[in-house]
């Protein structure tokens, strides 16, 4: 009797399990709805002041070289610049950019000396092109820049702070010249004048008093000058923090909640019924932790974390690239 009861009970349990399995297999999932039992992490947009910062590694350097760029498109015509015997106390005019008969002067700032032409005389130049190298008298802070950082900070430098390792700082640091890499400078030797203005010039003659050396090529870097009361030691390590832009009371989300970059992105908005809708947003500044949402959200939405998946990149063979799934 016991054996019969056990068999009947077991059959009932198996039948129930089979029904559950069949029911589970027959369930239809709702697109955009999280799987049952999955806890969804969400955030809401907040507002805060935001600054876009880039941190660079550098060092203190004596008499650093920096570059000046063409302010406009035109033809450059260099002037003959005599070697300085002391630190200039006023700007030194070194060239003109000519456009339609009008000259725009190029001057090396006071406190620095001319150290090279960076393009050929009478070349066509464009705005932002390095054309002159100069050497600062005294100490500067020089920070190397890689390619990805260059585009972050090339447009605008709102403020620059420096900190010398185990030394003074942070202190404001005044930027000199351009961030672009510089070719080797050239300083032509002066030509001995001839008594007859119509006669061709003689071969260049070396000026015994000319001791100035042209500048060497440099990589992309930022050169800035510390305040006069900052004690500097040549070769000391330093950190330079560049703020490229600021936004007051910006609407922000954690960077993990946003997919995309370069001004365009997407977020997943979680609705009341727990379905998700992917919404396009316009992106602004980021400090690496949060990112500004310039448009696309009102501020009252609930946003899923992490953000939506980016589509898989395809290689030439039509297969997903490593790190992406179909």
Short mmCIF file of N, CA and C in Angstrom, two decimals, residues 28-115:
data_model
loop_
_atom_site.label_atom_id
_atom_site.label_comp_id
_atom_site.label_asym_id
_atom_site.label_seq_id
_atom_site.Cartn_x
_atom_site.Cartn_y
_atom_site.Cartn_z
N UNK A 28 6.26 34.92 -22.77
CA UNK A 28 6.76 35.83 -23.80
C UNK A 28 7.30 37.08 -23.10
N UNK A 29 8.58 37.39 -23.34
CA UNK A 29 9.19 38.56 -22.69
C UNK A 29 8.75 39.83 -23.39
N UNK A 30 8.63 40.90 -22.61
CA UNK A 30 8.25 42.20 -23.15
C UNK A 30 9.51 42.96 -23.55
N UNK A 31 9.60 43.40 -24.79
CA UNK A 31 10.80 44.14 -25.20
C UNK A 31 11.01 45.37 -24.33
N UNK A 32 12.27 45.58 -23.89
CA UNK A 32 12.60 46.73 -23.07
C UNK A 32 12.32 46.53 -21.60
N UNK A 33 11.69 45.41 -21.21
CA UNK A 33 11.39 45.15 -19.82
C UNK A 33 12.50 44.30 -19.21
N UNK A 34 12.96 44.68 -18.02
CA UNK A 34 14.02 43.93 -17.37
C UNK A 34 13.55 42.52 -17.03
N UNK A 35 14.47 41.54 -17.05
CA UNK A 35 14.13 40.17 -16.70
C UNK A 35 13.60 40.11 -15.28
N UNK A 36 12.68 39.13 -15.05
CA UNK A 36 12.10 38.97 -13.72
C UNK A 36 13.20 38.66 -12.70
N UNK A 37 13.14 39.37 -11.58
CA UNK A 37 14.12 39.14 -10.53
C UNK A 37 15.38 39.99 -10.65
N UNK A 38 15.52 40.69 -11.78
CA UNK A 38 16.71 41.52 -11.97
C UNK A 38 16.48 42.89 -11.32
N UNK A 39 17.42 43.29 -10.45
CA UNK A 39 17.34 44.60 -9.82
C UNK A 39 18.03 45.62 -10.72
N UNK A 40 17.30 46.65 -11.15
CA UNK A 40 17.84 47.64 -12.07
C UNK A 40 18.41 48.82 -11.28
N UNK A 41 19.65 49.19 -11.59
CA UNK A 41 20.26 50.35 -10.96
C UNK A 41 19.87 51.58 -11.76
N UNK A 42 19.39 52.59 -11.06
CA UNK A 42 18.95 53.80 -11.74
C UNK A 42 19.48 55.04 -11.01
N UNK A 43 19.50 56.15 -11.75
CA UNK A 43 19.88 57.44 -11.16
C UNK A 43 18.96 58.51 -11.74
N UNK A 44 18.94 59.65 -11.10
CA UNK A 44 18.23 60.81 -11.63
C UNK A 44 19.24 61.91 -11.91
N UNK A 45 19.03 62.69 -12.96
CA UNK A 45 19.95 63.79 -13.23
C UNK A 45 19.99 64.77 -12.06
N UNK A 46 21.14 65.35 -11.83
CA UNK A 46 21.31 66.36 -10.79
C UNK A 46 21.95 67.60 -11.41
N UNK A 47 22.04 68.66 -10.63
CA UNK A 47 22.68 69.88 -11.11
C UNK A 47 23.87 70.24 -10.23
N UNK A 48 24.95 70.68 -10.89
CA UNK A 48 26.15 71.11 -10.17
C UNK A 48 27.02 71.96 -11.09
N UNK A 49 27.92 72.72 -10.48
CA UNK A 49 28.93 73.43 -11.26
C UNK A 49 29.96 72.43 -11.73
N UNK A 50 30.42 72.60 -12.96
CA UNK A 50 31.29 71.59 -13.58
C UNK A 50 32.47 72.27 -14.26
N UNK A 51 33.63 71.66 -14.14
CA UNK A 51 34.83 72.15 -14.83
C UNK A 51 35.49 71.00 -15.56
N UNK A 52 35.88 71.26 -16.80
CA UNK A 52 36.58 70.24 -17.59
C UNK A 52 38.07 70.38 -17.32
N UNK A 53 38.68 69.40 -16.67
CA UNK A 53 40.07 69.47 -16.25
C UNK A 53 40.92 68.43 -16.96
N UNK A 54 42.16 68.80 -17.26
CA UNK A 54 43.14 67.88 -17.81
C UNK A 54 44.39 68.00 -16.97
N UNK A 55 44.92 66.88 -16.49
CA UNK A 55 46.12 66.89 -15.65
C UNK A 55 47.32 66.42 -16.48
N UNK A 56 48.40 67.18 -16.42
CA UNK A 56 49.61 66.89 -17.19
C UNK A 56 50.81 66.72 -16.25
N UNK A 57 51.74 65.87 -16.65
CA UNK A 57 52.99 65.70 -15.91
C UNK A 57 54.07 66.55 -16.56
N UNK A 58 54.84 67.25 -15.75
CA UNK A 58 55.87 68.11 -16.31
C UNK A 58 57.05 68.26 -15.38
N UNK A 59 57.85 69.28 -15.65
CA UNK A 59 59.02 69.57 -14.81
C UNK A 59 59.41 71.03 -14.96
N UNK A 60 60.15 71.50 -13.99
CA UNK A 60 60.68 72.86 -14.05
C UNK A 60 61.87 72.86 -15.01
N UNK A 61 61.91 73.86 -15.88
CA UNK A 61 62.99 73.93 -16.87
C UNK A 61 63.50 75.37 -16.98
N UNK A 62 64.81 75.50 -17.06
CA UNK A 62 65.44 76.81 -17.20
C UNK A 62 65.45 77.20 -18.68
N UNK A 63 65.00 78.42 -18.98
CA UNK A 63 64.97 78.99 -20.34
C UNK A 63 64.25 78.07 -21.33
N UNK A 64 62.98 77.78 -21.10
CA UNK A 64 62.25 76.90 -22.02
C UNK A 64 61.94 77.60 -23.35
N UNK A 65 61.86 76.81 -24.41
CA UNK A 65 61.50 77.32 -25.73
C UNK A 65 59.99 77.19 -25.94
N UNK A 66 59.40 78.21 -26.54
CA UNK A 66 57.98 78.16 -26.87
C UNK A 66 57.76 78.73 -28.27
N UNK A 67 56.60 78.48 -28.84
CA UNK A 67 56.32 78.90 -30.21
C UNK A 67 55.21 79.93 -30.29
N UNK A 68 55.35 80.85 -31.24
CA UNK A 68 54.30 81.82 -31.55
C UNK A 68 53.64 81.42 -32.86
N UNK A 69 52.34 81.65 -32.98
CA UNK A 69 51.61 81.23 -34.17
C UNK A 69 51.13 82.43 -34.97
N UNK A 70 50.83 82.17 -36.24
CA UNK A 70 50.27 83.22 -37.11
C UNK A 70 48.86 83.55 -36.64
N UNK A 71 48.56 84.83 -36.41
CA UNK A 71 47.21 85.19 -35.97
C UNK A 71 46.18 85.18 -37.10
N UNK A 72 46.65 85.27 -38.35
CA UNK A 72 45.75 85.31 -39.51
C UNK A 72 46.39 84.57 -40.68
N UNK A 73 45.62 84.31 -41.71
CA UNK A 73 46.16 83.76 -42.96
C UNK A 73 46.87 84.89 -43.72
N UNK A 74 47.97 84.55 -44.40
CA UNK A 74 48.66 85.57 -45.18
C UNK A 74 50.05 85.12 -45.56
N UNK A 75 50.89 86.07 -45.94
CA UNK A 75 52.29 85.80 -46.32
C UNK A 75 53.19 86.37 -45.25
N UNK A 76 54.11 85.54 -44.75
CA UNK A 76 55.01 86.00 -43.70
C UNK A 76 56.29 86.57 -44.30
N UNK A 77 56.70 87.68 -43.75
CA UNK A 77 57.97 88.30 -44.14
C UNK A 77 58.73 88.61 -42.85
N UNK A 78 59.85 87.89 -42.69
CA UNK A 78 60.64 88.04 -41.48
C UNK A 78 61.50 89.30 -41.52
N UNK A 79 61.81 89.81 -40.34
CA UNK A 79 62.73 90.92 -40.19
C UNK A 79 64.08 90.39 -39.72
N UNK A 80 65.15 91.12 -39.98
CA UNK A 80 66.46 90.77 -39.44
C UNK A 80 66.50 91.17 -37.98
N UNK A 81 66.70 90.21 -37.13
CA UNK A 81 66.69 90.46 -35.69
C UNK A 81 68.10 90.27 -35.14
N UNK A 82 68.60 91.30 -34.49
CA UNK A 82 69.94 91.22 -33.90
C UNK A 82 69.90 90.39 -32.63
N UNK A 83 71.01 89.70 -32.37
CA UNK A 83 71.11 88.91 -31.15
C UNK A 83 71.03 89.81 -29.93
N UNK A 84 70.26 89.39 -28.92
CA UNK A 84 70.11 90.19 -27.71
C UNK A 84 71.33 90.06 -26.82
N UNK A 85 71.72 91.18 -26.24
CA UNK A 85 72.85 91.17 -25.29
C UNK A 85 72.35 91.14 -23.86
N UNK A 86 71.03 91.32 -23.68
CA UNK A 86 70.42 91.25 -22.35
C UNK A 86 68.95 90.87 -22.52
N UNK A 87 68.30 90.59 -21.41
CA UNK A 87 66.89 90.21 -21.48
C UNK A 87 66.05 91.40 -21.93
N UNK A 88 65.30 91.26 -23.03
CA UNK A 88 64.48 92.38 -23.52
C UNK A 88 63.42 92.78 -22.49
N UNK A 89 63.27 94.07 -22.32
CA UNK A 89 62.26 94.59 -21.39
C UNK A 89 61.00 95.04 -22.13
N UNK A 90 61.01 94.96 -23.45
CA UNK A 90 59.83 95.27 -24.25
C UNK A 90 59.74 94.28 -25.40
N UNK A 91 58.58 94.14 -26.03
CA UNK A 91 58.44 93.17 -27.12
C UNK A 91 59.40 93.43 -28.27
N UNK A 92 59.82 92.34 -28.93
CA UNK A 92 60.73 92.42 -30.08
C UNK A 92 59.97 92.05 -31.34
N UNK A 93 59.89 92.99 -32.28
CA UNK A 93 59.20 92.72 -33.54
C UNK A 93 60.09 91.85 -34.42
N UNK A 94 59.55 90.72 -34.90
CA UNK A 94 60.37 89.76 -35.65
C UNK A 94 59.82 89.47 -37.05
N UNK A 95 58.57 89.83 -37.34
CA UNK A 95 58.00 89.52 -38.65
C UNK A 95 56.71 90.29 -38.85
N UNK A 96 56.21 90.24 -40.07
CA UNK A 96 54.89 90.78 -40.43
C UNK A 96 54.13 89.71 -41.22
N UNK A 97 52.83 89.67 -41.03
CA UNK A 97 51.96 88.85 -41.88
C UNK A 97 51.25 89.83 -42.81
N UNK A 98 51.45 89.67 -44.12
CA UNK A 98 50.89 90.61 -45.10
C UNK A 98 49.65 90.02 -45.75
N UNK A 99 48.58 90.81 -45.78
CA UNK A 99 47.33 90.45 -46.45
C UNK A 99 46.80 91.70 -47.14
N UNK A 100 46.66 91.63 -48.46
CA UNK A 100 46.10 92.74 -49.25
C UNK A 100 46.78 94.07 -48.93
N UNK A 101 48.10 94.03 -48.84
CA UNK A 101 48.85 95.25 -48.61
C UNK A 101 48.87 95.75 -47.17
N UNK A 102 48.27 95.01 -46.26
CA UNK A 102 48.25 95.41 -44.86
C UNK A 102 49.08 94.44 -44.03
N UNK A 103 49.93 94.98 -43.13
CA UNK A 103 50.84 94.17 -42.33
C UNK A 103 50.32 94.00 -40.90
N UNK A 104 50.37 92.77 -40.41
CA UNK A 104 50.07 92.48 -39.00
C UNK A 104 51.38 92.07 -38.33
N UNK A 105 51.87 92.84 -37.35
CA UNK A 105 53.18 92.54 -36.75
C UNK A 105 53.16 91.30 -35.87
N UNK A 106 54.30 90.60 -35.84
CA UNK A 106 54.52 89.45 -34.95
C UNK A 106 55.63 89.85 -33.98
N UNK A 107 55.35 89.77 -32.69
CA UNK A 107 56.31 90.22 -31.68
C UNK A 107 56.57 89.13 -30.64
N UNK A 108 57.84 88.98 -30.31
CA UNK A 108 58.22 88.12 -29.19
C UNK A 108 58.00 88.93 -27.91
N UNK A 109 57.28 88.39 -26.92
CA UNK A 109 56.97 89.18 -25.73
C UNK A 109 58.20 89.56 -24.92
N UNK A 110 58.08 90.62 -24.13
CA UNK A 110 59.15 91.04 -23.24
C UNK A 110 59.52 89.90 -22.29
N UNK A 111 60.79 89.79 -21.99
CA UNK A 111 61.25 88.71 -21.11
C UNK A 111 61.66 87.47 -21.86
N UNK A 112 61.52 87.50 -23.20
CA UNK A 112 61.91 86.35 -24.04
C UNK A 112 62.71 86.86 -25.23
N UNK A 113 63.55 85.99 -25.79
CA UNK A 113 64.37 86.35 -26.95
C UNK A 113 63.99 85.51 -28.15
N UNK A 114 64.12 86.11 -29.34
CA UNK A 114 63.87 85.41 -30.60
C UNK A 114 64.88 84.26 -30.74
N UNK A 115 64.39 83.06 -31.13
CA UNK A 115 65.32 81.93 -31.25
C UNK A 115 65.12 81.11 -32.52
#
